[in-house]
Short mmCIF file of C-alpha atoms in Angstrom, two decimals:
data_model
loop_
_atom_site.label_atom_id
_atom_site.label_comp_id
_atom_site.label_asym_id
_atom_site.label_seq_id
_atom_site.Cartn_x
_atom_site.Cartn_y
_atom_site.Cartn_z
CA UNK A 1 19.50 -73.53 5.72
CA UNK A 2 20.71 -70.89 2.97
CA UNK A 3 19.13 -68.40 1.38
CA UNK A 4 18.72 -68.08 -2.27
CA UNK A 5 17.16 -66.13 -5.15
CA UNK A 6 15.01 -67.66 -7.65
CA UNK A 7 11.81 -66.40 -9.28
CA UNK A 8 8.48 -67.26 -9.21
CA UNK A 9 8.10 -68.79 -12.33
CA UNK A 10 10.72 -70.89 -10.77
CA UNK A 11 8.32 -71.35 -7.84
CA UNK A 12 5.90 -74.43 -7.02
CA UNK A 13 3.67 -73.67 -3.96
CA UNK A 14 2.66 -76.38 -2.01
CA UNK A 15 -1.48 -76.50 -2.15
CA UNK A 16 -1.68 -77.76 1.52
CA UNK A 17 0.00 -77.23 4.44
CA UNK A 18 3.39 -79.03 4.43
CA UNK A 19 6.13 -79.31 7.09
CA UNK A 20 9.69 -80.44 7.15
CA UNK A 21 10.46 -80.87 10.27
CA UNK A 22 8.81 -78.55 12.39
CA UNK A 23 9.22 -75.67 9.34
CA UNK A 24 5.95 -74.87 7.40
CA UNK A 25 7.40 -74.40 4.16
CA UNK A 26 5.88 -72.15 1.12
CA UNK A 27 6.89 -74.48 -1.96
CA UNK A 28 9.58 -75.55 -3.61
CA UNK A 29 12.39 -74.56 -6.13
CA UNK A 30 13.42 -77.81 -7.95
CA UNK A 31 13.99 -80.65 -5.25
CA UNK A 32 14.53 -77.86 -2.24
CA UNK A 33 12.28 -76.99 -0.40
CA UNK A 34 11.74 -73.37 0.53
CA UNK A 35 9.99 -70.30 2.86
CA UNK A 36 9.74 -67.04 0.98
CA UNK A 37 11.47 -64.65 2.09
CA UNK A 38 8.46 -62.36 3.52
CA UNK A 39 8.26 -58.74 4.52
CA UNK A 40 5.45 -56.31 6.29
CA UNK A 41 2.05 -57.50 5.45
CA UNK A 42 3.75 -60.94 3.52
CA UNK A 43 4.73 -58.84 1.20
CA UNK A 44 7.43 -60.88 -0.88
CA UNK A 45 10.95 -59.74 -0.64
CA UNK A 46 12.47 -58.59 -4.40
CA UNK A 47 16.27 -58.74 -4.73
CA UNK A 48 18.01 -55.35 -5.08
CA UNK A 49 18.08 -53.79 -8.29
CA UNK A 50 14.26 -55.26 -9.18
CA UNK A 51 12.32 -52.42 -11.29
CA UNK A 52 8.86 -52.25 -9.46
CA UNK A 53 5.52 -50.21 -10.62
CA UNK A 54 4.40 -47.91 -8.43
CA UNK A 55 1.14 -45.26 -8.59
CA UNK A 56 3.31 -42.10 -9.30
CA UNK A 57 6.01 -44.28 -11.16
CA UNK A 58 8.47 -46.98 -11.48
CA UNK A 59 12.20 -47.16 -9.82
CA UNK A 60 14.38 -49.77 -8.71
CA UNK A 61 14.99 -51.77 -5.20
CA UNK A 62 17.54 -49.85 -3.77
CA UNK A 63 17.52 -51.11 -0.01
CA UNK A 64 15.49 -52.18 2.72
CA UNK A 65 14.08 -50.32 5.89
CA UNK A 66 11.76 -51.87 8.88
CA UNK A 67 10.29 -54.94 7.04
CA UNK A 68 9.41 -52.26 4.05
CA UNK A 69 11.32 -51.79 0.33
CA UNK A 70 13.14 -48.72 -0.59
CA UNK A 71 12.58 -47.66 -3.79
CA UNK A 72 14.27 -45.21 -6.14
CA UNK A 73 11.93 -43.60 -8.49
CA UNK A 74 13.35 -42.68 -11.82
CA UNK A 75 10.24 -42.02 -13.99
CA UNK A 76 7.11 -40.39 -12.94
CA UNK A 77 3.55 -41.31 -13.91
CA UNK A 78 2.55 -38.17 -15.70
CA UNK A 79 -1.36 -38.74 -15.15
CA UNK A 80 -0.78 -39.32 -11.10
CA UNK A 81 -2.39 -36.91 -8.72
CA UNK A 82 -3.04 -37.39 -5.16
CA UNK A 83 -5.97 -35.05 -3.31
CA UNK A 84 -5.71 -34.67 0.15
CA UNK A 85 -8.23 -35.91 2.99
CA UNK A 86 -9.91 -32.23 2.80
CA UNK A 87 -9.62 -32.26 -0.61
CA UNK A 88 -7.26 -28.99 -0.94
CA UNK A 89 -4.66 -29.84 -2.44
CA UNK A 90 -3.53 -31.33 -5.18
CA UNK A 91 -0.08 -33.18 -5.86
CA UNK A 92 1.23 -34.65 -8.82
CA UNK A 93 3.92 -37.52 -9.10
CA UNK A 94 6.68 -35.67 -8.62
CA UNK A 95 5.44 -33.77 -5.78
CA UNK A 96 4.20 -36.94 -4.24
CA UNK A 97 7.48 -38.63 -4.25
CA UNK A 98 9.14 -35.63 -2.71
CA UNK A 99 6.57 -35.72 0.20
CA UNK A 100 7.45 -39.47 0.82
CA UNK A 101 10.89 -38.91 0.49
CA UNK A 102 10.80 -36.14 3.23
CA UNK A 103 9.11 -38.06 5.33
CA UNK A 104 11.43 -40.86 4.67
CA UNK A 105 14.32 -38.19 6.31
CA UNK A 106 12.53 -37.33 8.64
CA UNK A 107 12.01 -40.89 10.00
CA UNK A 108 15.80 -41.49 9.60
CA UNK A 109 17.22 -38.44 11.44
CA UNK A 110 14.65 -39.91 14.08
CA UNK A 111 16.31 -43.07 14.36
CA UNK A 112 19.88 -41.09 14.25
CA UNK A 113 18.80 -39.07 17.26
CA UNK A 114 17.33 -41.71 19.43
CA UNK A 115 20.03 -43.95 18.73
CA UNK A 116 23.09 -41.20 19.49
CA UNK A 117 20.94 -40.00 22.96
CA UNK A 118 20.87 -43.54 24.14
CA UNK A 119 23.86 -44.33 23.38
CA UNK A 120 26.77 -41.60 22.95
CA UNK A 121 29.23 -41.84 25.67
CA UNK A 122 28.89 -39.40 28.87
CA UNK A 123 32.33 -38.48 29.21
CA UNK A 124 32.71 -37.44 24.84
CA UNK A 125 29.12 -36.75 24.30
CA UNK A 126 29.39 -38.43 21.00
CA UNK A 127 28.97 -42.71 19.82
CA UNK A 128 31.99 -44.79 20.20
CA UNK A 129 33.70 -45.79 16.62
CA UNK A 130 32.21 -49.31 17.16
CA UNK A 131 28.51 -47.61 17.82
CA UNK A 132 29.08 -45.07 14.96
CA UNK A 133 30.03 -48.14 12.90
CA UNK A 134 26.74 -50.16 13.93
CA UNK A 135 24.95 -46.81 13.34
CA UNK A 136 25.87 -45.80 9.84
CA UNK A 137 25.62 -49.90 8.70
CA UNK A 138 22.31 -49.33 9.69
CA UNK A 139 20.95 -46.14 7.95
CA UNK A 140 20.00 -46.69 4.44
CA UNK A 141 21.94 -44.21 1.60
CA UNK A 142 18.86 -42.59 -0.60
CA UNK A 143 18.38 -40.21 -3.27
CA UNK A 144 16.18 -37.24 -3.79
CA UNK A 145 13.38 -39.46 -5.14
CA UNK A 146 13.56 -42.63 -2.79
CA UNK A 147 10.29 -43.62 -1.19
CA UNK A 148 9.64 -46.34 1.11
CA UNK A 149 6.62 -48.34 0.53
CA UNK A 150 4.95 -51.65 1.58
CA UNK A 151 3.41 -53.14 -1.76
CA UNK A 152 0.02 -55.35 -1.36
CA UNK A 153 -1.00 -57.75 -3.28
CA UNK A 154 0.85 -59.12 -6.88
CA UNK A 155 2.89 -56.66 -7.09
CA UNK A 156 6.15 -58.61 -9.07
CA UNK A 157 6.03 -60.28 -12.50
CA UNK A 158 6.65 -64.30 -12.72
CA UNK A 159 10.29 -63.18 -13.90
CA UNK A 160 11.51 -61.05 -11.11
CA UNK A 161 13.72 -62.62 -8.74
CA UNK A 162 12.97 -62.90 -4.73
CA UNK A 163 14.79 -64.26 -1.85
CA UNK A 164 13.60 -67.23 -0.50
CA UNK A 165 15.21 -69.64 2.38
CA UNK A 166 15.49 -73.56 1.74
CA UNK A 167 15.11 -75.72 4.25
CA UNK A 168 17.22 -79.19 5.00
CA UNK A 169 15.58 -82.22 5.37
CA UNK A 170 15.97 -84.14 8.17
CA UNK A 171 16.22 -87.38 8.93
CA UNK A 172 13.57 -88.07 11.08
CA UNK A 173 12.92 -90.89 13.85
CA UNK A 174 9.10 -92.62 13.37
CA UNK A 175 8.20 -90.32 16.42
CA UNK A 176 9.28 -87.27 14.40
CA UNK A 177 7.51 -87.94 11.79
CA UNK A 178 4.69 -88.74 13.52
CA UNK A 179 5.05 -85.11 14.83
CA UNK A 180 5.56 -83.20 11.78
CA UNK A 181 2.40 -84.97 10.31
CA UNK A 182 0.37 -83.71 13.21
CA UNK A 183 1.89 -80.29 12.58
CA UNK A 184 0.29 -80.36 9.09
CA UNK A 185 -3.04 -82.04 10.09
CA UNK A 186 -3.76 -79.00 13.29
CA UNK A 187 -2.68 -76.41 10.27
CA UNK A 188 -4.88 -78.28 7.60
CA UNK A 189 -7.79 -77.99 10.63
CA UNK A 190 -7.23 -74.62 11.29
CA UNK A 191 -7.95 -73.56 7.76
CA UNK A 192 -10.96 -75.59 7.63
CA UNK A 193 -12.69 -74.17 10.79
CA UNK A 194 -12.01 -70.59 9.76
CA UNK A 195 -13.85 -71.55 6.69
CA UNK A 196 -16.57 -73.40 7.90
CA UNK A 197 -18.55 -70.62 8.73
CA UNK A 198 -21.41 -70.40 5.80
CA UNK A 199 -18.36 -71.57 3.91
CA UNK A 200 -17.94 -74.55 1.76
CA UNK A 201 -14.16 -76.17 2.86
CA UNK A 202 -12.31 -76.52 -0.72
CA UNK A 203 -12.04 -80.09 -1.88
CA UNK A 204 -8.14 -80.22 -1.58
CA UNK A 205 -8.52 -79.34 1.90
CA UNK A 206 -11.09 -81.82 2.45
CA UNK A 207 -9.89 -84.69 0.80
CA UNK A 208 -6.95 -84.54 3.05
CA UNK A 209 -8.49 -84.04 6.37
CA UNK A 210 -10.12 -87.20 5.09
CA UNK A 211 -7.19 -88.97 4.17
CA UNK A 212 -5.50 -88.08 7.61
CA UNK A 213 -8.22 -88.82 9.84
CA UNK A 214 -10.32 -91.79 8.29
CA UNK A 215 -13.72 -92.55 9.75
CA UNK A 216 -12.32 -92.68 13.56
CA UNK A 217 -10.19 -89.31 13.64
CA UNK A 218 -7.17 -91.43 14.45
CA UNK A 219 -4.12 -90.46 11.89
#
């Protein structure tokens, strides 16, 4: 297994659920098959340097923090405002960003303080060079106007590129196959029950459950 980047133009989904091996795999890029790369909320992962739309602006991918994107902003939406929950105040773009970007810091120097109290030496009362190393590798450089944000939704345009992870095939013994193919049928059911409630199950979905388990459930 490797990981790649290709876009998602370059992307064919699979429309049911497909295994290799015991791997539930997204799609595919050409003959390979692949699993997104996916971040908080299956948010799909853009490579660094991707320019991304945001409320109060656009920026680029600068970096990544706790499953989330960081994201330099380097124009400002000049029609943004944000009103708070009491409705008194009012902040524009710019002012938004700063507000993420302090609380950004403020998470940081967090992480920097737990991190140096657990671990700094008793004798020195500082980190070792190996846990100072581990430390800074860690903690993300950022600008004045990076925020870090969890996008929902589509969020990327077919061109933009994304990691995703491709996954060998195996060669697999009649009772491995046997096994993966179960693996798709108890994911194929699960999808159906959740819909079956005052829910037609789509046809794709159907037709396969059919195809799997005939008239006597056997597949």
């Amino acid at each position: 297994m490797a990981f790649i980047t290709t876009t998602l133009n370059d992307f064919v989904g699979t429309s049911t659920p497909t295994f290799i091996g015991t791997t539930r795999i997204d799609g595919y890029v050409g003959d390979n098959p692949v699993v997104l790369r996916k971040m908080q909320g299956g948010m799909l992962m853009p490579v660094l340097g991707t320019t991304l739309a945001l409320p109060y602006g656009s920026g680029k991918v600068i970096g990544y923090s706790d499953e989330k994107l960081l994201v330099d902003v380097t124009e400002f939406n000049g029609d943004y405002e944000f009103i708070n929950a009491d409705e008194t105040e009012i902040y524009d773009a710019s002012e938004t960003v700063a507000r993420r970007n302090s609380a950004l810091r403020t998470s940081l120097a967090t992480i920097i303080s737990d991190y140096s109290r657990v671990y700094k030496s008793e004798i020195t009362g500082v980190l070792s060079p190996n846990r100072q190393a581990k430390l800074d590798s860690y903690i993300p450089e950022i600008t004045e106007t990076t925020v870090c944000v969890a996008l929902e939704g589509q969020f990327l345009k077919g061109s933009d590129k994304i990691v995703a992870q491709t996954i060998a095939k195996p060669k697999l013994s009649p009772s491995e196959i046997r096994k993966q193919r179960a693996l798709e049928v108890a994911e194929i059911q699960r999808i159906a029950d959740a819909m079956l409630e005052d829910e037609v199950v789509p046809s794709d979905v159907q037709d396969e459950l059919n195809e799997m388990y005939g008239d006597d459930g056997e597949f």
